[in-house]
Coordinates of C-alpha atoms (C1' of nucleotides) in Angstrom, one line a residue:
Chain A
M1 CA 87.1 109.2 122.0
M2 CA 90.1 106.4 122.6
Q3 CA 92.6 107.8 119.2
A4 CA 93.8 110.7 118.5
R5 CA 92.4 112.4 115.4
R6 CA 93.8 110.7 112.7
S7 CA 96.0 113.7 110.1
A8 CA 95.6 114.1 106.6
N9 CA 98.6 113.5 106.3
P10 CA 98.7 109.5 104.9
L11 CA 103.4 109.4 105.7
V12 CA 102.2 110.6 108.8
R13 CA 99.3 107.7 109.5
K14 CA 101.3 105.1 107.9
L15 CA 104.3 105.9 109.9
E16 CA 102.0 105.5 113.3
A17 CA 101.2 101.7 112.4
F18 CA 104.5 101.6 112.8
T19 CA 105.1 103.7 116.2
S20 CA 103.7 106.2 117.7
L21 CA 104.6 109.7 117.2
S22 CA 104.9 112.6 118.8
E23 CA 102.8 116.2 118.6
V24 CA 106.5 117.4 116.8
E25 CA 107.3 114.4 115.3
C26 CA 103.8 114.8 113.4
V27 CA 105.0 118.0 112.6
A28 CA 107.2 117.9 111.0
L29 CA 106.3 115.4 109.3
E30 CA 102.8 117.4 107.6
A31 CA 105.6 120.2 106.1
L32 CA 106.1 116.6 103.3
G33 CA 103.3 117.3 103.0
A34 CA 103.0 121.1 102.3
S35 CA 103.1 122.0 98.4
S36 CA 101.9 119.3 95.7
E37 CA 101.4 119.2 92.9
T38 CA 98.4 117.2 90.6
V39 CA 98.9 114.8 88.2
P40 CA 96.6 113.1 85.9
S41 CA 96.1 109.4 85.3
G42 CA 98.5 107.2 83.6
T43 CA 101.7 110.3 84.1
D44 CA 105.2 109.5 83.9
L45 CA 106.5 110.9 86.9
V46 CA 110.1 108.9 86.9
L47 CA 111.5 107.6 83.6
E48 CA 114.0 104.7 83.5
G49 CA 117.6 106.6 82.6
D50 CA 116.4 109.8 84.8
K51 CA 118.3 111.6 87.1
P52 CA 116.8 111.1 90.8
R53 CA 115.5 114.2 91.5
G54 CA 114.2 114.4 95.4
I55 CA 112.3 111.8 96.4
L56 CA 108.9 111.2 95.8
L57 CA 105.7 111.1 97.9
V58 CA 102.2 109.7 96.8
L59 CA 99.5 111.7 98.9
E60 CA 96.9 110.5 96.5
G61 CA 96.4 108.6 94.3
M62 CA 98.0 104.9 92.6
A63 CA 101.1 104.6 91.7
Y64 CA 103.5 101.7 89.9
R65 CA 107.4 101.1 89.8
Y66 CA 107.4 99.6 86.2
K67 CA 110.3 98.2 83.7
M68 CA 109.8 97.1 80.5
R69 CA 111.5 94.9 77.9
V70 CA 113.0 95.8 74.3
G71 CA 109.9 94.0 73.0
G72 CA 107.4 96.0 74.3
A73 CA 106.3 93.9 77.6
R74 CA 105.9 96.1 80.9
Q75 CA 106.9 94.3 84.5
I76 CA 105.1 96.1 87.7
V77 CA 107.3 95.7 90.6
A78 CA 106.0 97.9 92.3
Y79 CA 102.2 99.9 93.6
L80 CA 102.7 103.1 95.5
V81 CA 99.5 103.9 97.8
P82 CA 99.7 106.5 99.4
G83 CA 102.2 107.5 102.3
D84 CA 104.2 105.7 100.6
L85 CA 107.4 107.2 99.8
G86 CA 110.4 107.0 97.1
D87 CA 114.0 105.3 98.1
L88 CA 115.4 107.6 100.9
D89 CA 118.5 106.8 99.4
A90 CA 117.7 107.9 95.9
G91 CA 120.2 110.7 95.6
L92 CA 123.0 108.0 95.8
L93 CA 122.3 107.0 92.5
D94 CA 122.6 108.4 89.5
R95 CA 120.4 107.3 86.8
M96 CA 117.3 105.6 87.6
D97 CA 116.7 101.5 86.5
H98 CA 113.4 101.9 86.5
G99 CA 109.7 104.2 85.6
I100 CA 107.0 105.6 88.0
A101 CA 103.7 105.9 87.1
T102 CA 100.7 106.9 87.6
F103 CA 97.6 104.0 87.7
S104 CA 94.8 107.4 88.2
A105 CA 95.0 110.9 89.1
C106 CA 97.4 111.7 92.2
R107 CA 98.5 114.5 93.8
V108 CA 102.1 114.2 95.2
T109 CA 105.5 116.0 96.0
W110 CA 108.8 116.2 95.8
I111 CA 111.4 116.1 99.0
E112 CA 113.9 118.0 98.1
P113 CA 116.7 115.4 100.4
A114 CA 118.5 117.6 102.2
L115 CA 115.1 118.8 104.0
L116 CA 114.2 115.3 104.8
T117 CA 117.8 114.4 105.7
G118 CA 117.6 117.5 108.1
I119 CA 114.3 115.7 109.4
R120 CA 115.8 112.1 110.0
R121 CA 118.3 113.9 111.8
S122 CA 116.1 115.8 114.3
H123 CA 113.7 113.0 114.9
P124 CA 115.4 109.7 115.5
K125 CA 112.3 107.5 115.8
I126 CA 111.4 109.1 112.1
D127 CA 114.3 108.2 111.1
R128 CA 114.3 104.7 112.4
T129 CA 110.8 104.6 110.7
L130 CA 111.3 105.4 107.4
R131 CA 113.9 103.0 107.2
L132 CA 111.7 100.3 108.5
G133 CA 109.1 101.7 105.6
T134 CA 112.3 100.7 103.4
L135 CA 112.9 97.0 105.0
V136 CA 109.2 96.6 104.5
D137 CA 109.0 97.4 100.6
E138 CA 112.1 95.1 100.4
A139 CA 110.3 92.5 102.1
T140 CA 107.6 92.9 99.6
L141 CA 109.3 93.0 96.7
R142 CA 110.6 89.3 98.2
E143 CA 107.1 88.1 98.7
W144 CA 105.5 89.8 95.4
V145 CA 109.7 87.6 93.5
M146 CA 107.7 84.6 95.3
N147 CA 103.7 85.8 94.3
V148 CA 105.7 85.3 90.3
G149 CA 108.1 82.7 91.1
C150 CA 105.3 79.6 92.6
R151 CA 101.6 80.3 92.5
T152 CA 98.9 80.6 90.8
A153 CA 97.3 82.9 87.9
V154 CA 94.6 82.9 90.9
E155 CA 96.2 83.2 93.6
R156 CA 98.4 85.6 93.0
L157 CA 95.9 87.7 92.8
A158 CA 94.3 86.8 95.8
H159 CA 97.6 87.6 97.7
L160 CA 97.8 91.2 95.4
F161 CA 94.4 92.0 96.5
C162 CA 95.0 90.8 100.0
E163 CA 98.5 93.4 100.1
L164 CA 97.0 95.8 98.7
F165 CA 93.6 95.3 101.1
L166 CA 96.1 95.7 104.6
R167 CA 98.6 98.6 102.7
M168 CA 94.6 101.0 102.2
D169 CA 93.2 100.5 105.4
V170 CA 97.0 101.5 107.7
V171 CA 96.4 104.8 105.6
G172 CA 92.8 104.7 106.6
L173 CA 91.4 104.1 102.9
V174 CA 89.8 101.2 102.8
T175 CA 85.6 101.7 103.9
G176 CA 83.3 98.6 103.9
N177 CA 86.2 95.6 102.7
G178 CA 86.5 97.7 100.3
Y179 CA 88.9 100.0 99.1
A180 CA 89.8 102.2 95.5
L181 CA 92.2 99.7 92.8
P182 CA 92.2 102.3 89.4
V183 CA 93.8 99.5 87.8
N184 CA 92.6 97.6 84.6
Q185 CA 92.8 94.3 83.7
A186 CA 95.9 94.9 81.9
E187 CA 97.8 96.2 84.4
L188 CA 96.8 93.2 86.9
G189 CA 98.0 91.4 84.0
D190 CA 101.6 93.2 83.7
T191 CA 101.5 93.2 88.4
T192 CA 100.8 89.0 87.9
G193 CA 102.7 88.2 85.4
L194 CA 100.1 87.4 83.0
S195 CA 98.0 88.1 80.0
N196 CA 94.9 90.5 80.3
V197 CA 93.3 87.6 78.8
H198 CA 93.3 85.1 81.7
V199 CA 93.9 87.6 84.3
N200 CA 90.3 88.3 83.3
R201 CA 89.8 84.4 83.4
S202 CA 90.8 84.2 87.3
L203 CA 88.9 87.5 88.1
Q204 CA 85.9 85.0 87.3
E205 CA 86.6 81.9 88.8
L206 CA 87.3 84.7 92.4
R207 CA 83.6 85.7 91.7
R208 CA 82.4 83.2 91.2
R209 CA 83.7 81.2 94.4
G210 CA 82.3 85.2 96.2
L211 CA 85.7 85.9 97.5
I212 CA 86.2 89.3 95.8
H213 CA 83.6 91.7 93.8
L214 CA 85.1 94.2 91.6
G215 CA 84.1 96.7 90.2
G216 CA 84.0 100.3 89.2
K217 CA 87.8 100.5 90.2
T218 CA 86.4 99.1 93.9
L219 CA 88.0 96.7 94.9
T220 CA 85.1 94.7 97.6
I221 CA 86.5 91.2 99.8
L222 CA 83.8 89.8 100.2
D223 CA 85.2 86.8 102.4
M224 CA 88.6 88.0 103.8
P225 CA 89.5 84.9 105.2
A226 CA 89.0 82.4 102.7
L227 CA 90.7 85.1 100.1
R228 CA 93.7 84.8 102.5
A229 CA 93.7 80.6 102.7
L230 CA 93.5 80.5 99.1
A231 CA 96.3 83.0 98.6
E232 CA 98.4 81.5 101.5
F233 CA 98.4 85.3 102.7
K234 CA 100.7 85.6 106.0
P235 CA 100.7 89.6 106.6
D236 CA 103.6 89.3 108.6
Y237 CA 106.0 90.7 105.6
L238 CA 104.1 94.0 106.4
H239 CA 105.6 94.6 110.2
L240 CA 102.6 96.9 111.2
S241 CA 103.2 95.5 115.0
R242 CA 100.4 98.3 116.1
H243 CA 98.0 97.6 113.6
R244 CA 95.8 95.1 113.9
A245 CA 96.9 92.8 110.9
G246 CA 96.5 89.6 111.9
L247 CA 92.9 90.0 112.1
P248 CA 90.1 88.9 109.1
F249 CA 88.4 92.2 108.4
V250 CA 90.3 95.2 109.7
S251 CA 88.5 98.3 109.2
V252 CA 90.0 101.8 110.9
A253 CA 86.7 102.9 112.0
V254 CA 87.1 101.7 115.5
P255 CA 85.8 103.1 119.1
Chain B
M1 CA 151.4 97.5 89.2
M2 CA 148.6 100.1 88.3
Q3 CA 146.3 98.5 90.4
A4 CA 146.8 98.6 93.8
R5 CA 146.6 95.1 96.1
R6 CA 143.1 94.3 95.5
S7 CA 141.3 93.6 100.0
A8 CA 141.7 90.0 101.4
N9 CA 138.3 91.4 102.3
P10 CA 135.4 89.9 100.0
L11 CA 133.4 93.2 101.1
V12 CA 135.6 95.9 101.0
R13 CA 136.2 94.7 97.2
K14 CA 132.9 95.0 96.1
L15 CA 132.8 98.1 97.9
E16 CA 135.2 99.2 95.9
A17 CA 134.0 99.2 92.8
F18 CA 131.2 101.8 93.7
T19 CA 133.1 104.2 95.3
S20 CA 137.0 104.7 95.9
L21 CA 138.5 103.3 100.1
S22 CA 140.7 105.3 102.1
E23 CA 143.7 103.1 103.7
V24 CA 142.1 104.1 106.9
E25 CA 138.3 103.1 105.5
C26 CA 139.6 99.9 104.2
V27 CA 141.3 98.9 107.0
A28 CA 137.6 99.8 109.3
L29 CA 136.4 97.5 106.8
E30 CA 138.3 94.7 107.4
A31 CA 138.3 94.6 111.0
L32 CA 134.7 93.1 109.9
G33 CA 135.9 89.6 108.3
A34 CA 137.9 89.0 111.8
S35 CA 136.0 86.1 113.6
S36 CA 134.7 84.4 111.0
E37 CA 132.8 80.9 111.8
T38 CA 132.7 78.5 109.0
V39 CA 128.7 76.0 108.2
P40 CA 129.4 73.7 106.2
S41 CA 126.6 73.2 103.2
G42 CA 122.8 73.7 103.1
T43 CA 123.0 75.0 106.9
D44 CA 119.3 77.4 107.9
L45 CA 121.8 80.6 108.7
V46 CA 119.1 82.0 110.1
L47 CA 115.1 80.4 110.0
E48 CA 111.8 82.4 108.9
G49 CA 110.3 84.0 112.2
D50 CA 113.5 83.9 114.0
K51 CA 114.7 87.9 115.7
P52 CA 117.1 88.6 113.7
R53 CA 121.0 88.4 115.2
G54 CA 123.5 90.8 114.0
I55 CA 124.3 91.6 110.3
L56 CA 124.8 88.5 108.5
L57 CA 128.2 89.2 106.4
V58 CA 129.4 86.8 103.6
L59 CA 133.0 85.7 103.6
E60 CA 133.1 82.7 101.0
G61 CA 130.4 80.7 99.9
M62 CA 127.7 81.4 98.4
A63 CA 124.3 81.2 100.4
Y64 CA 120.5 82.0 99.6
R65 CA 117.4 84.3 100.6
Y66 CA 114.0 81.6 100.7
K67 CA 110.4 81.7 101.3
M68 CA 108.6 78.6 102.2
R69 CA 104.9 77.5 101.0
V70 CA 102.8 75.4 102.9
G71 CA 102.8 72.7 100.6
G72 CA 106.4 72.9 100.5
A73 CA 107.3 74.9 97.8
R74 CA 110.1 76.7 97.8
Q75 CA 111.4 80.5 96.3
I76 CA 114.7 81.7 96.3
V77 CA 114.6 85.5 96.0
A78 CA 117.7 86.4 96.1
Y79 CA 121.6 85.1 96.5
L80 CA 124.4 85.9 98.4
V81 CA 127.5 86.0 97.2
P82 CA 131.0 87.8 99.3
G83 CA 130.9 90.6 100.1
D84 CA 127.0 90.7 100.7
L85 CA 125.7 91.7 103.9
G86 CA 122.5 91.9 105.3
D87 CA 120.2 94.0 106.0
L88 CA 122.0 96.9 107.6
D89 CA 118.8 97.6 109.4
A90 CA 117.4 93.9 110.6
G91 CA 117.9 95.8 113.7
L92 CA 115.3 97.3 113.4
L93 CA 113.0 93.9 113.0
D94 CA 111.3 92.2 115.2
R95 CA 111.4 88.9 113.2
M96 CA 112.8 87.3 109.3
D97 CA 110.1 87.0 107.7
H98 CA 112.0 85.0 105.0
G99 CA 114.9 82.2 106.2
I100 CA 118.8 82.1 104.9
A101 CA 121.0 79.3 103.5
T102 CA 123.4 78.2 102.0
F103 CA 124.4 76.7 99.2
S104 CA 127.6 75.4 100.0
A105 CA 130.1 75.9 102.5
C106 CA 130.5 78.8 104.1
R107 CA 132.6 81.4 105.8
V108 CA 130.4 84.5 107.2
T109 CA 130.6 85.8 110.3
W110 CA 127.8 87.9 112.3
I111 CA 128.5 91.8 112.9
E112 CA 127.1 93.6 115.8
P113 CA 124.9 96.1 114.6
A114 CA 126.3 98.6 116.9
L115 CA 129.6 98.2 115.4
L116 CA 129.0 98.7 112.3
T117 CA 126.7 101.7 113.1
G118 CA 130.5 103.1 115.1
I119 CA 131.9 102.5 111.6
R120 CA 129.2 104.5 109.3
R121 CA 129.3 107.3 111.9
S122 CA 132.9 107.8 111.4
H123 CA 133.0 106.4 108.1
P124 CA 130.3 109.1 106.3
K125 CA 132.1 107.5 102.3
I126 CA 131.4 103.7 104.1
D127 CA 128.0 104.9 105.2
R128 CA 126.8 106.8 101.1
T129 CA 128.4 103.4 100.0
L130 CA 126.4 100.4 102.1
R131 CA 123.5 102.1 101.4
L132 CA 124.4 102.5 97.8
G133 CA 123.9 98.2 98.2
T134 CA 121.1 98.1 99.8
L135 CA 119.4 100.3 96.6
V136 CA 121.4 97.8 94.8
D137 CA 119.8 94.7 96.4
E138 CA 116.2 96.1 96.3
A139 CA 117.2 97.4 92.7
T140 CA 118.4 93.3 92.2
L141 CA 115.1 92.8 93.9
R142 CA 113.0 94.7 90.7
E143 CA 114.5 93.0 88.0
W144 CA 114.1 89.7 90.4
V145 CA 110.6 89.7 89.8
M146 CA 110.9 91.0 86.5
N147 CA 113.0 87.6 85.0
V148 CA 110.3 85.5 86.9
G149 CA 107.7 87.8 85.9
C150 CA 108.0 87.6 82.3
R151 CA 110.9 86.0 81.2
T152 CA 110.9 82.4 79.4
A153 CA 112.5 79.9 81.8
V154 CA 116.0 79.9 79.1
E155 CA 116.1 83.2 79.7
R156 CA 115.7 83.6 82.8
L157 CA 118.7 81.0 83.5
A158 CA 120.3 83.3 81.2
H159 CA 119.8 86.8 83.4
L160 CA 120.5 84.9 86.2
F161 CA 123.7 83.7 85.1
C162 CA 124.8 86.8 84.0
E163 CA 124.2 89.0 86.6
L164 CA 126.3 86.8 89.3
F165 CA 129.0 86.7 86.6
L166 CA 128.7 90.8 87.2
R167 CA 128.4 90.3 90.6
M168 CA 131.0 88.3 91.2
D169 CA 133.7 89.6 89.4
V170 CA 133.2 92.7 90.7
V171 CA 134.2 90.9 94.5
G172 CA 137.1 88.6 92.9
L173 CA 136.3 85.7 92.1
V174 CA 135.9 85.4 88.2
T175 CA 138.9 83.6 86.4
G176 CA 138.1 83.0 83.3
N177 CA 134.9 83.9 82.2
G178 CA 133.7 80.7 84.6
Y179 CA 132.8 81.5 88.8
A180 CA 131.5 78.6 91.3
L181 CA 128.4 78.0 91.2
P182 CA 127.8 75.1 93.8
V183 CA 123.9 75.7 93.2
N184 CA 121.9 71.7 91.9
Q185 CA 119.2 71.9 88.8
A186 CA 116.2 71.9 91.8
E187 CA 117.2 75.4 93.7
L188 CA 118.0 77.2 90.1
G189 CA 114.2 75.4 90.2
D190 CA 113.1 76.9 93.1
T191 CA 115.5 80.4 92.1
T192 CA 113.5 80.9 88.5
G193 CA 110.1 79.5 89.4
L194 CA 110.6 76.6 87.0
S195 CA 110.2 72.7 87.7
N196 CA 114.1 70.8 87.7
V197 CA 113.4 69.2 84.4
H198 CA 111.9 71.9 82.2
V199 CA 115.4 73.4 84.2
N200 CA 117.5 70.5 83.1
R201 CA 115.6 70.9 79.5
S202 CA 116.4 74.6 79.3
L203 CA 119.9 74.3 80.9
Q204 CA 120.9 72.3 77.7
E205 CA 119.6 74.7 75.0
L206 CA 121.6 77.0 76.2
R207 CA 124.9 74.6 76.5
R208 CA 123.9 73.5 73.2
R209 CA 123.3 76.8 71.9
G210 CA 127.3 77.0 73.3
L211 CA 126.2 79.8 75.6
I212 CA 127.3 78.0 78.4
H213 CA 129.4 75.1 80.2
L214 CA 128.0 74.2 83.5
G215 CA 130.0 70.9 85.4
G216 CA 131.8 70.2 88.2
K217 CA 129.6 73.1 90.1
T218 CA 131.2 75.9 87.7
L219 CA 129.9 78.1 84.8
T220 CA 131.6 79.3 82.3
I221 CA 130.3 81.6 80.0
L222 CA 131.5 80.8 76.4
D223 CA 128.5 83.7 74.3
M224 CA 128.7 86.6 76.9
P225 CA 127.3 89.4 74.2
A226 CA 124.8 86.1 73.4
L227 CA 124.0 85.6 76.4
R228 CA 123.3 89.4 77.7
A229 CA 121.0 89.4 74.2
L230 CA 119.4 85.9 74.9
A231 CA 118.3 87.6 78.6
E232 CA 117.9 91.1 77.7
F233 CA 120.4 91.9 80.9
K234 CA 121.2 95.6 80.8
P235 CA 123.7 95.0 83.8
D236 CA 122.3 99.4 85.1
Y237 CA 120.9 98.1 88.0
L238 CA 123.6 97.0 89.5
H239 CA 125.1 99.9 89.4
L240 CA 129.2 99.0 89.1
S241 CA 130.0 102.4 87.9
R242 CA 133.6 101.7 88.6
H243 CA 133.4 98.4 87.1
R244 CA 133.7 97.8 83.6
A245 CA 130.4 97.0 83.8
G246 CA 129.5 96.9 80.2
L247 CA 132.4 94.6 78.7
P248 CA 131.0 92.1 77.4
F249 CA 134.2 89.8 79.0
V250 CA 134.9 92.1 82.2
S251 CA 138.0 90.0 84.2
V252 CA 140.4 91.4 87.4
A253 CA 144.1 90.2 86.1
V254 CA 144.9 93.2 84.8
P255 CA 147.7 95.4 83.2
Chain C
dC1 C1' 76.9 108.8 65.9
dG2 C1' 81.2 106.5 65.8
dT3 C1' 85.5 105.6 68.3
dT4 C1' 88.2 104.5 72.0
dG5 C1' 89.0 102.1 75.8
dC6 C1' 88.0 98.1 78.4
dG7 C1' 85.9 94.3 80.0
dT8 C1' 84.3 88.8 77.9
dT9 C1' 84.1 85.1 75.8
dG10 C1' 85.7 81.3 72.1
dA11 C1' 89.2 78.5 70.2
dG12 C1' 94.1 76.5 69.2
dA13 C1' 98.5 76.7 70.5
dG14 C1' 102.3 75.6 73.8
dG15 C1' 105.6 75.8 77.2
dC16 C1' 106.1 74.1 81.0
dT17 C1' 104.5 70.4 84.9
dT18 C1' 103.9 65.8 87.0
dC19 C1' 105.1 61.0 87.1
dA20 C1' 108.3 57.7 86.6
dA21 C1' 112.1 55.6 85.3
dC22 C1' 117.0 54.8 84.4
dC23 C1' 121.2 56.6 84.9
dT24 C1' 125.9 58.3 86.4
dA25 C1' 129.0 59.4 90.1
dG26 C1' 131.4 59.6 94.8
dG27 C1' 130.3 58.2 99.7
dT28 C1' 130.9 54.2 102.2
dG29 C1' 131.0 49.9 104.2
dG30 C1' 131.7 45.1 104.6
Chain D
dC1 C1' 138.2 45.6 96.0
dC2 C1' 133.4 45.8 95.5
dA3 C1' 128.8 46.1 96.1
dC4 C1' 125.8 49.3 98.0
dC5 C1' 123.5 53.6 99.3
dT6 C1' 122.2 57.8 97.6
dA7 C1' 122.3 62.5 95.7
dG8 C1' 121.4 64.5 90.7
dG9 C1' 121.1 65.1 86.9
dT10 C1' 118.3 63.0 82.2
dT11 C1' 115.2 61.6 79.4
dG12 C1' 109.7 59.9 77.9
dA13 C1' 105.0 60.8 78.1
dA14 C1' 100.9 62.8 79.3
dG15 C1' 98.0 66.9 80.9
dC16 C1' 97.1 71.3 81.7
dC17 C1' 97.7 76.1 83.3
dT18 C1' 98.2 79.7 80.8
dC19 C1' 99.5 83.1 76.0
dT20 C1' 98.6 83.9 71.9
dC21 C1' 95.3 86.2 68.2
dA22 C1' 89.9 87.0 67.7
dA23 C1' 85.7 88.7 67.6
dC24 C1' 82.4 90.7 70.6
dG25 C1' 80.2 93.7 73.3
dC26 C1' 79.2 97.7 76.1
dA27 C1' 79.7 102.2 78.3
dA28 C1' 81.6 106.6 77.7
dC29 C1' 82.6 110.3 75.1
dG30 C1' 83.2 113.7 72.1

DNA sequence: CGTTGCGTTGAGAGGCTTCAACCTAGGTGG
DNA sequence: CCACCTAGGTTGAAGCCTCTCAACGCAACG
C-alpha cells in the first residue's frame, strides 16, 4: 500500500486534496463529524432570513444553496457535496441571505463555532486549509457566473458535470467515472438558468454525442476529454494541487 | 455636527458601514493607503495565471474581476469600487484563476500580506469586519449568479445599478442620487451576459420609463423605488447594518 | 389501480444575438 | 482650423436559442 487508508470523514479527505495532514490534525477534524443527524431529501436546512446556527458540514448526500424570486423562480447558487462546509464566519452575520436545502437524504452536522475556532487556533495548517477552501468556494461562484453568463445550455451542463466529477472524486465518491447525482431536471434548470424542458433536450444532446450517461440518479462520464473540451473546463479554479485534476480520467483507487 | 468627519480612506469608510471603529483602529487602517500608485483606465492589474503579489486595495476609480473564454468572450464577475479589497487570503493561492483590470483611471495600493496580518492580529474588530467584508463579497457573487441566471435584460441592469448605488453610497461617492460609472455598454454586456446591442436597447427602456439617466459616465437614479421594484432588489445581502440601506434615497450628506 | 413525480415530445412565441450600417463626439495631425 | 480617425453609442433586420404551454408516457407507490 503506497497510500495511507483514507479517512471516513469527507472533510478530512477534502482537505487532504489541498495539503497533507498529520495524524493529530486528522483526529482533531474527525471529531467534527462525531455527532451527526440524517435528514430526508427536500429538507430545508437553512431558510433565508434565519439567524445562522452553527456551521453546516455535509457528511453524506448532496445539498444546495438557493435564492428565490418573489414570483417563485428559484436560482441554485451552489452545490454542497460531502466534505463541504458552510461559511466559516457565518457567525458574523445576523441573518442568512440565502437558503440551504437537500437534494437527497443527507447526513449533516452543525459545528459549534467556538469548537471550530479552537481547532483552527491550535492547528494552523487546518486553519490555512479551511481558508483556502473558502477561496475555492468563491472561485467556484465566479465560475458559475461565467457559466450562466456566457455559455450555451449544453456547455453549462457539461461544465457542471465536469466540476462535480472532480469535487466528488476528491472525496472518493467517484467509481468507474460515475458519481451519484440526485438532482432532477427541473433542479438542473434552476442551477443553470434554463427551463426543465430545455435541460431535457440538452441532456439528450449530450447523450446523443456519447459524452454522458445519466440514469437512476447516477451520472457517468463516457468521454471526459470531449466533455471538458465542450465546456472549456479548466479545473485550475478548484486549486486541487495535490489531486491529479489535470488527468482526464481520475479515480481514487490507485495502487 | 452630529457626525464625525469621514476618513479620506475609502476602506475606513466602508468598514464603518459595518461597525464603528475607534480612533486607533482608523489610524491603523489609514496607513494602508499611505503609498499608492495611479494607473490609467484599461490597465491589467492582475492577469489570470499570475502568482498573487500582495493584496489589492482600490482607493479611487473602478475596476473589475473577469474571466475569459478561449473564443475571446469575456465575463466580468465582480466590480471593485473604492474601499474594496482583493482576497484577504490571496497569499494562499499559487496562481490567480481570474484577472483584474481597471474600468477607469484608478488609485490603488498593494498591501503586504504580513502588514495586513499584523493589523488583523492587533485589532480584532478590524479582523472581524474584514472577514465580514469577505462574506459580503461572496453574497454578492451569489446575487450575480441569480442576476444572470434568472432575470431579464432590463432587470439585470436595474439590479446592477441598485447594487452599485449602495456600494458607492457607503464610501461617500453618491451625490444627488448619482454616481460615477465609467463603464461602456459593451462592458455592461460582459457584466450581465448580454450583447452590447441589447444593453443599448435595455438602457433605452430604463430611460424611457424614467428610471435612470446615464450620460457622461455618470449614472443618476431618477426613481429608486421603481428601479428597486423592477429589479426585485433586496439589499440585505450587502449586510450594511449601520447604513440606512432600506431607505430608497440614501445620501451621505446628512445633518 | 389511481395518484404523483418526473422525464419526454411538439408547437408556437419571444427574448436576445448577430451582422451591418450609420452617427456622434473627442482627439490628433496636417 | 479643419480633416481625419477612433471609440462608442444607435438603429434595422434576420435568425436562433430558449421559453412557455400543453400533452403524454411511465415507473413508483399507497
